PDB file of C-alpha atoms in Angstrom:
ATOM      1  CA  MET A   1     151.363  38.199 104.537  1.00 41.00           C
ATOM      2  CA  PHE A   2     148.951  40.120 106.406  1.00 45.00           C
ATOM      3  CA  CYS A   3     147.133  36.721 107.882  1.00 51.00           C
ATOM      4  CA  VAL A   4     150.684  35.741 108.969  1.00 41.00           C
ATOM      5  CA  LEU A   5     152.662  39.864 110.344  1.00 44.00           C
ATOM      6  CA  ASN A   6     148.976  39.634 112.003  1.00 51.00           C
ATOM      7  CA  GLY A   7     148.956  36.007 113.538  1.00 48.00           C
ATOM      8  CA  VAL A   8     145.687  34.979 112.011  1.00 49.00           C
ATOM      9  CA  THR A   9     145.594  31.722 110.012  1.00 47.00           C
ATOM     10  CA  CYS A  10     144.079  32.618 106.544  1.00 48.00           C
ATOM     11  CA  GLY A  11     141.283  30.428 104.403  1.00 44.00           C
ATOM     12  CA  ALA A  12     139.097  27.567 105.955  1.00 39.00           C
ATOM     13  CA  HIS A  13     141.545  26.837 108.646  1.00 43.00           C
ATOM     14  CA  ALA A  14     140.467  29.378 111.101  1.00 47.00           C
ATOM     15  CA  PRO A  15     136.334  29.201 111.327  1.00 52.00           C
ATOM     16  CA  ASN A  16     136.710  30.176 114.955  1.00 62.00           C
ATOM     17  CA  MET A  17     138.334  33.485 114.827  1.00 67.00           C
ATOM     18  CA  PRO A  18     136.821  35.784 117.614  1.00 72.00           C
ATOM     19  CA  ARG A  19     134.403  37.968 115.433  1.00 69.00           C
ATOM     20  CA  LYS A  20     136.097  41.421 117.592  1.00 71.00           C
ATOM     21  CA  THR A  21     139.730  39.933 115.811  1.00 79.00           C
ATOM     22  CA  TRP A  22     138.629  40.180 112.123  1.00 78.00           C
ATOM     23  CA  GLN A  23     136.512  43.561 112.839  1.00 78.00           C
ATOM     24  CA  LYS A  24     140.283  44.759 114.258  1.00 83.00           C
ATOM     25  CA  LEU A  25     142.605  43.323 111.653  1.00 86.00           C
ATOM     26  CA  MET A  26     138.909  44.365 108.670  1.00 85.00           C
ATOM     27  CA  TRP A  27     139.474  48.285 110.308  1.00 85.00           C
ATOM     28  CA  ASP A  28     142.605  48.422 110.571  1.00 88.00           C
ATOM     29  CA  ALA A  29     142.878  47.083 106.461  1.00 91.00           C
ATOM     30  CA  VAL A  30     140.500  49.436 105.707  1.00 90.00           C
ATOM     31  CA  SER A  31     142.059  52.434 108.026  1.00 90.00           C
ATOM     32  CA  ARG A  32     144.950  52.089 105.267  1.00 92.00           C
ATOM     33  CA  ASN A  33     143.188  51.248 101.951  1.00 93.00           C
ATOM     34  CA  GLU A  34     144.584  48.090 102.165  1.00 92.00           C
ATOM     35  CA  ILE A  35     142.701  45.719  99.939  1.00 92.00           C
ATOM     36  CA  GLU A  36     143.751  42.836  99.357  1.00 93.00           C
ATOM     37  CA  ALA A  37     144.831  42.816 103.298  1.00 92.00           C
ATOM     38  CA  VAL A  38     140.320  43.225 103.422  1.00 90.00           C
ATOM     39  CA  GLN A  39     139.860  41.154 100.347  1.00 91.00           C
ATOM     40  CA  HIS A  40     141.769  38.427 102.483  1.00 90.00           C
ATOM     41  CA  LEU A  41     139.747  39.089 105.233  1.00 88.00           C
ATOM     42  CA  LEU A  42     136.547  38.454 103.572  1.00 87.00           C
ATOM     43  CA  ASN A  43     137.561  34.853 102.442  1.00 88.00           C
ATOM     44  CA  GLU A  44     137.477  33.294 105.945  1.00 85.00           C
ATOM     45  CA  ASP A  45     134.329  31.684 106.627  1.00 82.00           C
ATOM     46  CA  ARG A  46     134.379  33.400 109.930  1.00 79.00           C
ATOM     47  CA  VAL A  47     133.561  36.776 107.971  1.00 79.00           C
ATOM     48  CA  LYS A  48     131.722  35.613 105.252  1.00 76.00           C
ATOM     49  CA  THR A  49     128.880  34.237 107.647  1.00 75.00           C
ATOM     50  CA  GLU A  50     129.108  37.554 110.452  1.00 76.00           C
ATOM     51  CA  ILE A  51     128.950  40.381 107.496  1.00 77.00           C
ATOM     52  CA  PRO A  52     125.412  40.043 106.522  1.00 74.00           C
ATOM     53  CA  THR A  53     124.054  39.481 110.406  1.00 70.00           C
ATOM     54  CA  LEU A  54     125.021  42.578 111.504  1.00 71.00           C
ATOM     55  CA  LYS A  55     122.959  45.465 112.032  1.00 71.00           C
ATOM     56  CA  VAL A  56     124.912  47.505 114.277  1.00 71.00           C
ATOM     57  CA  TRP A  57     128.731  47.509 114.858  1.00 70.00           C
ATOM     58  CA  ARG A  58     129.844  48.981 118.291  1.00 70.00           C
ATOM     59  CA  ASN A  59     132.849  52.005 118.624  1.00 60.00           C
ATOM     60  CA  GLU A  60     135.853  51.502 116.375  1.00 66.00           C
ATOM     61  CA  GLU A  61     135.162  48.053 115.004  1.00 61.00           C
ATOM     62  CA  ALA A  62     132.971  48.881 111.734  1.00 78.00           C
ATOM     63  CA  PRO A  63     135.687  48.930 108.986  1.00 84.00           C
ATOM     64  CA  LEU A  64     131.910  49.494 106.499  1.00 86.00           C
ATOM     65  CA  HIS A  65     131.596  52.945 108.249  1.00 89.00           C
ATOM     66  CA  LEU A  66     135.369  53.897 108.693  1.00 90.00           C
ATOM     67  CA  ALA A  67     135.791  53.527 103.976  1.00 92.00           C
ATOM     68  CA  ALA A  68     132.353  55.766 104.186  1.00 93.00           C
ATOM     69  CA  TYR A  69     134.567  58.303 105.935  1.00 92.00           C
ATOM     70  CA  CYS A  70     137.354  58.188 104.298  1.00 93.00           C
ATOM     71  CA  GLY A  71     135.665  58.070 101.211  1.00 94.00           C
ATOM     72  CA  TYR A  72     137.484  54.168  99.844  1.00 94.00           C
ATOM     73  CA  ASN A  73     134.329  53.381  97.667  1.00 94.00           C
ATOM     74  CA  ASP A  74     135.847  50.191  96.215  1.00 94.00           C
ATOM     75  CA  ILE A  75     136.841  48.461  99.851  1.00 92.00           C
ATOM     76  CA  LEU A  76     132.842  50.165 100.339  1.00 93.00           C
ATOM     77  CA  ALA A  77     131.704  47.844  97.070  1.00 93.00           C
ATOM     78  CA  LEU A  78     134.047  44.948  98.125  1.00 91.00           C
ATOM     79  CA  LEU A  79     132.403  44.995 102.325  1.00 90.00           C
ATOM     80  CA  LEU A  80     128.554  44.921 100.045  1.00 91.00           C
ATOM     81  CA  ASN A  81     129.327  42.449  97.640  1.00 90.00           C
ATOM     82  CA  HIS A  82     129.795  40.586 100.225  1.00 88.00           C
ATOM     83  CA  GLY A  83     127.372  41.173 102.026  1.00 88.00           C
ATOM     84  CA  ALA A  84     127.513  44.163 104.860  1.00 87.00           C
ATOM     85  CA  ASP A  85     124.735  46.514 105.128  1.00 89.00           C
ATOM     86  CA  ILE A  86     124.999  49.567 103.949  1.00 92.00           C
ATOM     87  CA  ASP A  87     122.041  50.569 106.516  1.00 92.00           C
ATOM     88  CA  SER A  88     123.864  49.425 109.595  1.00 89.00           C
ATOM     89  CA  PHE A  89     124.724  51.510 112.096  1.00 88.00           C
ATOM     90  CA  ASN A  90     127.612  52.185 114.066  1.00 83.00           C
ATOM     91  CA  VAL A  91     126.898  52.797 118.002  1.00 84.00           C
ATOM     92  CA  TYR A  92     129.645  54.496 120.022  1.00 83.00           C
ATOM     93  CA  SER A  93     129.059  54.155 124.088  1.00 77.00           C
ATOM     94  CA  ASP A  94     128.629  58.173 124.082  1.00 79.00           C
ATOM     95  CA  GLY A  95     125.402  57.691 122.309  1.00 80.00           C
ATOM     96  CA  TYR A  96     126.826  58.382 118.791  1.00 87.00           C
ATOM     97  CA  LYS A  97     125.392  56.187 115.883  1.00 88.00           C
ATOM     98  CA  VAL A  98     126.019  56.918 112.723  1.00 90.00           C
ATOM     99  CA  THR A  99     125.245  55.036 109.301  1.00 92.00           C
ATOM    100  CA  CYS A 100     127.924  54.800 105.946  1.00 92.00           C
ATOM    101  CA  ILE A 101     125.831  58.089 104.777  1.00 95.00           C
ATOM    102  CA  HIS A 102     125.762  59.838 107.461  1.00 94.00           C
ATOM    103  CA  PHE A 103     129.798  59.521 108.171  1.00 93.00           C
ATOM    104  CA  ALA A 104     130.247  60.506 104.218  1.00 95.00           C
ATOM    105  CA  VAL A 105     127.836  63.540 104.536  1.00 95.00           C
ATOM    106  CA  TYR A 106     129.637  64.381 107.351  1.00 93.00           C
ATOM    107  CA  ARG A 107     133.014  64.494 106.121  1.00 93.00           C
ATOM    108  CA  ASN A 108     131.932  65.984 102.664  1.00 94.00           C
ATOM    109  CA  LYS A 109     132.722  62.958  99.948  1.00 94.00           C
ATOM    110  CA  VAL A 110     130.050  63.830  97.789  1.00 94.00           C
ATOM    111  CA  GLY A 111     131.605  60.668  95.410  1.00 95.00           C
ATOM    112  CA  THR A 112     130.993  58.378  98.158  1.00 95.00           C
ATOM    113  CA  VAL A 113     127.786  59.556  99.285  1.00 95.00           C
ATOM    114  CA  LYS A 114     126.589  59.690  95.801  1.00 94.00           C
ATOM    115  CA  PHE A 115     128.298  55.384  95.527  1.00 95.00           C
ATOM    116  CA  LEU A 116     125.955  55.520  98.529  1.00 95.00           C
ATOM    117  CA  MET A 117     122.439  56.223  97.350  1.00 93.00           C
ATOM    118  CA  GLU A 118     123.760  54.466  93.900  1.00 93.00           C
ATOM    119  CA  HIS A 119     123.855  51.703  95.867  1.00 93.00           C
ATOM    120  CA  GLY A 120     120.438  52.259  98.013  1.00 92.00           C
ATOM    121  CA  ALA A 121     121.862  54.386 101.026  1.00 92.00           C
ATOM    122  CA  ASP A 122     118.335  55.693 103.336  1.00 92.00           C
ATOM    123  CA  PRO A 123     118.811  59.248 103.255  1.00 92.00           C
ATOM    124  CA  ALA A 124     115.937  59.378 105.692  1.00 90.00           C
ATOM    125  CA  LEU A 125     117.979  57.726 109.047  1.00 92.00           C
ATOM    126  CA  VAL A 126     118.257  59.467 112.197  1.00 92.00           C
ATOM    127  CA  GLY A 127     121.811  59.528 113.499  1.00 90.00           C
ATOM    128  CA  LYS A 128     123.390  61.950 115.271  1.00 90.00           C
ATOM    129  CA  TRP A 129     127.598  62.878 115.942  1.00 88.00           C
ATOM    130  CA  GLY A 130     128.506  65.363 118.190  1.00 85.00           C
ATOM    131  CA  SER A 131     126.466  68.608 117.539  1.00 86.00           C
ATOM    132  CA  THR A 132     125.118  67.113 113.962  1.00 88.00           C
ATOM    133  CA  ARG A 133     122.052  65.010 114.937  1.00 87.00           C
ATOM    134  CA  GLY A 134     119.216  64.172 111.890  1.00 89.00           C
ATOM    135  CA  ASP A 135     119.164  62.512 108.631  1.00 90.00           C
ATOM    136  CA  ALA A 136     121.395  62.849 105.833  1.00 92.00           C
ATOM    137  CA  PHE A 137     120.270  66.229 104.549  1.00 91.00           C
ATOM    138  CA  ASP A 138     119.711  67.951 108.137  1.00 90.00           C
ATOM    139  CA  PHE A 139     123.886  66.364 108.311  1.00 92.00           C
ATOM    140  CA  ALA A 140     124.874  68.447 104.556  1.00 92.00           C
ATOM    141  CA  ARG A 141     122.240  71.550 105.521  1.00 90.00           C
ATOM    142  CA  GLN A 142     124.055  72.271 109.626  1.00 88.00           C
ATOM    143  CA  ARG A 143     127.453  71.978 107.929  1.00 88.00           C
ATOM    144  CA  GLY A 144     126.829  73.891 105.256  1.00 88.00           C
ATOM    145  CA  LEU A 145     127.289  72.013 103.161  1.00 89.00           C
ATOM    146  CA  ARG A 146     125.944  72.906  98.815  1.00 88.00           C
ATOM    147  CA  SER A 147     126.567  70.307  97.367  1.00 89.00           C
ATOM    148  CA  LEU A 148     125.355  67.991  99.404  1.00 92.00           C
ATOM    149  CA  ILE A 149     122.392  69.880  99.797  1.00 89.00           C
ATOM    150  CA  THR A 150     121.349  69.692  96.331  1.00 88.00           C
ATOM    151  CA  ILE A 151     121.932  66.307  96.098  1.00 89.00           C
ATOM    152  CA  LEU A 152     120.122  65.177  98.822  1.00 89.00           C
ATOM    153  CA  ARG A 153     117.598  67.579  98.310  1.00 83.00           C
ATOM    154  CA  SER A 154     116.539  65.583  94.319  1.00 78.00           C
ATOM    155  CA  SER A 155     117.046  62.001  96.047  1.00 70.00           C
ATOM    156  CA  THR A 156     113.759  62.790  98.231  1.00 59.00           C
ATOM    157  CA  PRO A 157     110.420  61.523  96.690  1.00 52.00           C
ATOM    158  CA  ASP A 158     108.042  64.473  97.724  1.00 50.00           C
ATOM    159  CA  ASP A 159     110.473  66.474  97.640  1.00 45.00           C
ATOM    160  CA  ASP A 160     109.073  69.127  95.449  1.00 45.00           C
ATOM    161  CA  SER A 161     111.518  71.791  95.456  1.00 43.00           C
ATOM    162  CA  SER A 162     112.478  72.120  91.474  1.00 43.00           C
ATOM    163  CA  ASP A 163     108.751  72.768  90.671  1.00 46.00           C
ATOM    164  CA  ASN A 164     108.622  76.430  93.114  1.00 48.00           C
ATOM    165  CA  GLY A 165     109.685  78.388  90.673  1.00 48.00           C
ATOM    166  CA  PHE A 166     113.026  79.048  92.760  1.00 50.00           C
ATOM    167  CA  LYS A 167     116.957  77.999  91.769  1.00 53.00           C
ATOM    168  CA  PRO A 168     118.831  76.167  94.079  1.00 57.00           C
ATOM    169  CA  GLU A 169     121.069  78.707  95.177  1.00 56.00           C
ATOM    170  CA  VAL A 170     118.144  80.494  96.449  1.00 58.00           C
ATOM    171  CA  VAL A 171     116.782  77.594  97.988  1.00 60.00           C
ATOM    172  CA  ASP A 172     119.850  77.108  99.942  1.00 62.00           C
ATOM    173  CA  GLU A 173     120.343  80.901 100.911  1.00 63.00           C
ATOM    174  CA  LEU A 174     116.509  80.496 102.182  1.00 65.00           C
ATOM    175  CA  ASP A 175     117.505  77.573 103.979  1.00 68.00           C
ATOM    176  CA  GLN A 176     120.917  79.245 105.885  1.00 66.00           C
ATOM    177  CA  ILE A 177     118.049  82.178 106.267  1.00 70.00           C
ATOM    178  CA  THR A 178     115.354  79.843 108.152  1.00 71.00           C
ATOM    179  CA  GLN A 179     118.009  78.785 110.268  1.00 69.00           C
ATOM    180  CA  GLY A 180     119.019  81.491 111.388  1.00 70.00           C
ATOM    181  CA  LYS A 181     115.728  82.683 112.257  1.00 75.00           C
ATOM    182  CA  VAL A 182     114.923  79.526 114.296  1.00 73.00           C
ATOM    183  CA  MET A 183     118.301  80.126 116.636  1.00 76.00           C
ATOM    184  CA  GLU A 184     117.308  84.047 116.545  1.00 80.00           C
ATOM    185  CA  LEU A 185     113.510  83.027 118.097  1.00 81.00           C
ATOM    186  CA  ARG A 186     115.129  80.317 120.189  1.00 79.00           C
ATOM    187  CA  GLU A 187     117.212  82.594 121.853  1.00 82.00           C
ATOM    188  CA  LYS A 188     114.388  85.563 122.059  1.00 86.00           C
ATOM    189  CA  ARG A 189     112.287  82.681 124.134  1.00 84.00           C
ATOM    190  CA  SER A 190     114.954  81.495 126.362  1.00 84.00           C
ATOM    191  CA  LYS A 191     115.511  85.295 127.210  1.00 86.00           C
ATOM    192  CA  LEU A 192     111.695  85.572 128.014  1.00 87.00           C
ATOM    193  CA  GLN A 193     111.417  82.866 129.571  1.00 86.00           C
ATOM    194  CA  SER A 194     114.239  84.215 132.313  1.00 84.00           C
ATOM    195  CA  GLU A 195     112.776  87.120 132.654  1.00 84.00           C
ATOM    196  CA  LEU A 196     108.973  85.962 133.529  1.00 84.00           C
ATOM    197  CA  LYS A 197     111.017  83.547 136.025  1.00 82.00           C
ATOM    198  CA  LYS A 198     112.296  86.764 137.677  1.00 78.00           C
ATOM    199  CA  LEU A 199     108.669  88.411 137.416  1.00 77.00           C
ATOM    200  CA  GLU A 200     106.843  85.353 139.018  1.00 78.00           C
ATOM    201  CA  LYS A 201     110.097  85.372 141.870  1.00 73.00           C
ATOM    202  CA  ASP A 202     109.106  89.698 142.371  1.00 66.00           C
ATOM    203  CA  LEU A 203     105.793  88.604 142.482  1.00 70.00           C
ATOM    204  CA  ALA A 204     105.817  85.973 144.582  1.00 69.00           C
ATOM    205  CA  GLN A 205     107.525  88.237 146.778  1.00 63.00           C
ATOM    206  CA  LEU A 206     105.479  91.872 146.282  1.00 61.00           C
ATOM    207  CA  THR A 207     102.748  88.791 147.802  1.00 62.00           C
ATOM    208  CA  THR A 208     104.323  88.080 150.625  1.00 62.00           C
ATOM    209  CA  ASN A 209     104.945  92.400 151.420  1.00 57.00           C
ATOM    210  CA  VAL A 210     101.609  93.293 150.742  1.00 55.00           C
ATOM    211  CA  LYS A 211      99.604  90.623 152.496  1.00 56.00           C
ATOM    212  CA  GLY A 212     102.022  91.737 155.712  1.00 52.00           C
ATOM    213  CA  SER A 213     101.610  94.908 155.372  1.00 54.00           C
ATOM    214  CA  GLU A 214      98.917  98.187 155.875  1.00 57.00           C
ATOM    215  CA  VAL A 215      98.193  99.137 152.988  1.00 61.00           C
ATOM    216  CA  ASN A 216      95.242 101.990 151.973  1.00 71.00           C
ATOM    217  CA  LEU A 217      93.169 100.887 149.299  1.00 78.00           C
ATOM    218  CA  GLU A 218      90.213 102.639 150.290  1.00 81.00           C
ATOM    219  CA  CYS A 219      87.927 105.177 148.988  1.00 84.00           C
ATOM    220  CA  SER A 220      88.996 108.965 149.631  1.00 82.00           C
ATOM    221  CA  VAL A 221      85.097 109.742 149.411  1.00 84.00           C
ATOM    222  CA  CYS A 222      83.424 106.211 150.993  1.00 84.00           C
ATOM    223  CA  LEU A 223      85.955 105.155 152.322  1.00 84.00           C
ATOM    224  CA  THR A 224      84.988 101.637 151.569  1.00 83.00           C
ATOM    225  CA  VAL A 225      87.264  99.233 149.473  1.00 83.00           C
ATOM    226  CA  PRO A 226      86.547  99.054 146.279  1.00 79.00           C
ATOM    227  CA  GLN A 227      86.472  95.244 144.447  1.00 73.00           C
ATOM    228  CA  LYS A 228      86.954  96.966 140.989  1.00 78.00           C
ATOM    229  CA  ASN A 229      86.617  99.933 138.777  1.00 80.00           C
ATOM    230  CA  ILE A 230      89.703 101.368 141.030  1.00 84.00           C
ATOM    231  CA  LEU A 231      90.199 105.022 140.422  1.00 84.00           C
ATOM    232  CA  THR A 232      93.504 107.659 140.604  1.00 83.00           C
ATOM    233  CA  CYS A 233      93.381 111.509 140.163  1.00 84.00           C
ATOM    234  CA  ARG A 234      96.194 111.677 137.802  1.00 80.00           C
ATOM    235  CA  LYS A 235      97.437 114.460 139.913  1.00 80.00           C
ATOM    236  CA  CYS A 236      98.189 112.847 142.837  1.00 79.00           C
ATOM    237  CA  ASP A 237      97.243 109.707 144.893  1.00 75.00           C
ATOM    238  CA  VAL A 238      93.914 110.018 145.330  1.00 81.00           C
ATOM    239  CA  LEU A 239      91.634 106.343 145.116  1.00 84.00           C
ATOM    240  CA  LEU A 240      88.028 106.820 144.097  1.00 82.00           C
ATOM    241  CA  CYS A 241      85.422 103.739 143.553  1.00 84.00           C
ATOM    242  CA  HIS A 242      83.346 104.341 140.147  1.00 79.00           C
ATOM    243  CA  ALA A 243      80.622 105.879 142.421  1.00 82.00           C
ATOM    244  CA  CYS A 244      81.643 108.298 144.305  1.00 81.00           C
ATOM    245  CA  GLN A 245      83.910 109.714 140.959  1.00 76.00           C
ATOM    246  CA  ASP A 246      80.552 109.962 139.096  1.00 78.00           C
ATOM    247  CA  GLN A 247      78.683 111.984 141.714  1.00 81.00           C
ATOM    248  CA  VAL A 248      82.614 114.611 142.763  1.00 82.00           C
ATOM    249  CA  LYS A 249      83.554 117.059 140.783  1.00 82.00           C
ATOM    250  CA  VAL A 250      86.054 118.085 141.888  1.00 84.00           C
ATOM    251  CA  CYS A 251      89.118 115.467 143.890  1.00 86.00           C
ATOM    252  CA  PRO A 252      89.242 115.109 147.711  1.00 83.00           C
ATOM    253  CA  GLY A 253      92.889 115.905 147.349  1.00 82.00           C
ATOM    254  CA  CYS A 254      94.394 118.006 144.705  1.00 85.00           C
ATOM    255  CA  ARG A 255      90.942 120.063 144.411  1.00 85.00           C
ATOM    256  CA  SER A 256      91.992 119.291 140.727  1.00 83.00           C
ATOM    257  CA  ASN A 257      88.441 119.412 138.222  1.00 84.00           C
ATOM    258  CA  PHE A 258      87.401 115.821 136.998  1.00 79.00           C
ATOM    259  CA  ASP A 259      85.842 117.186 134.492  1.00 79.00           C
ATOM    260  CA  GLU A 260      89.178 118.765 133.071  1.00 80.00           C
ATOM    261  CA  ASP A 261      90.966 115.242 133.605  1.00 80.00           C
ATOM    262  CA  LEU A 262      89.240 112.705 134.270  1.00 81.00           C
ATOM    263  CA  PRO A 263      91.101 110.066 137.172  1.00 83.00           C
ATOM    264  CA  HIS A 264      92.518 106.897 135.181  1.00 80.00           C
ATOM    265  CA  ARG A 265      91.613 103.376 135.820  1.00 82.00           C
ATOM    266  CA  ASN A 266      94.697 102.020 138.739  1.00 82.00           C
ATOM    267  CA  ARG A 267      94.816  98.232 137.772  1.00 80.00           C
ATOM    268  CA  TRP A 268      97.793  98.002 140.280  1.00 79.00           C
ATOM    269  CA  ALA A 269      95.391  98.794 142.837  1.00 79.00           C
ATOM    270  CA  GLU A 270      92.662  96.609 141.786  1.00 80.00           C
ATOM    271  CA  LYS A 271      95.538  93.294 142.010  1.00 79.00           C
ATOM    272  CA  LEU A 272      96.246  94.545 145.508  1.00 78.00           C
ATOM    273  CA  VAL A 273      92.568  94.141 146.580  1.00 76.00           C
ATOM    274  CA  ASN A 274      92.682  91.143 144.703  1.00 76.00           C
ATOM    275  CA  ILE A 275      95.969  89.825 146.784  1.00 73.00           C
ATOM    276  CA  LEU A 276      94.470  90.807 150.317  1.00 70.00           C
ATOM    277  CA  HIS A 277      91.066  88.684 149.196  1.00 66.00           C
ATOM    278  CA  GLY A 278      93.094  86.042 148.973  1.00 62.00           C
ATOM    279  CA  LYS A 279      91.824  85.620 144.901  1.00 51.00           C
ATOM    280  CA  LEU A 280      95.840  85.954 143.270  1.00 45.00           C
ATOM    281  CA  ASP A 281      98.331  82.814 145.543  1.00 44.00           C
TER     282      ASP A 281
END
């Protein structure tokens, strides 16, 4: 009756049914959870031949993935028994791609996830659906599905969380804290990168301004421009080279006693000297 209503001849009399036709009919039957209709289509020669060969399903023509999305385990079993590839990808034109287990995890279909795992689904395959991406465990973690996190973690052969001394709920909480810290660090990094770009822009402007202006960087005693170890009086803006500071006891500008208040090193003045001498681009 299903094939009659949809204008398709059943059985071996329709060997040339186009792939898109039977995929669409199958998709419609699965969406309505019509097991008998699915079985009718599985009896078609073309369907029997093509189902085991499909490693990639395009757009909304993947009944296998729809069954996983809806949690229809009986239909999944039918399709798998007829050779459908449990790890085949459903690929979309917008770049999204998922396997059955990605969809089952995304929809929090715990029973279907267990069913797929029992039938050999590979949880390590990487997929993408919306903002969620990664393997099945990543899907569960990003959506905060604790029961599935526990199921998928226990299925990982090299996972040693059962021997780390923590209860599963503690491990889940630590995972969430770690994810939060990662996001916090990413935000800080983004902010620092933005500030660094601004500083680089300011430095470039400062370099231009300094090169185009008259800046007095001479030692106030020997009247030479020191290349390094430029000192400044702490009470005024007078500059001194290191050699002259050792010789004089008072500031040439404000006459303050250097024995009581030693000049400090002026690294900013040293940078300006380097700019003027073309050492800093």
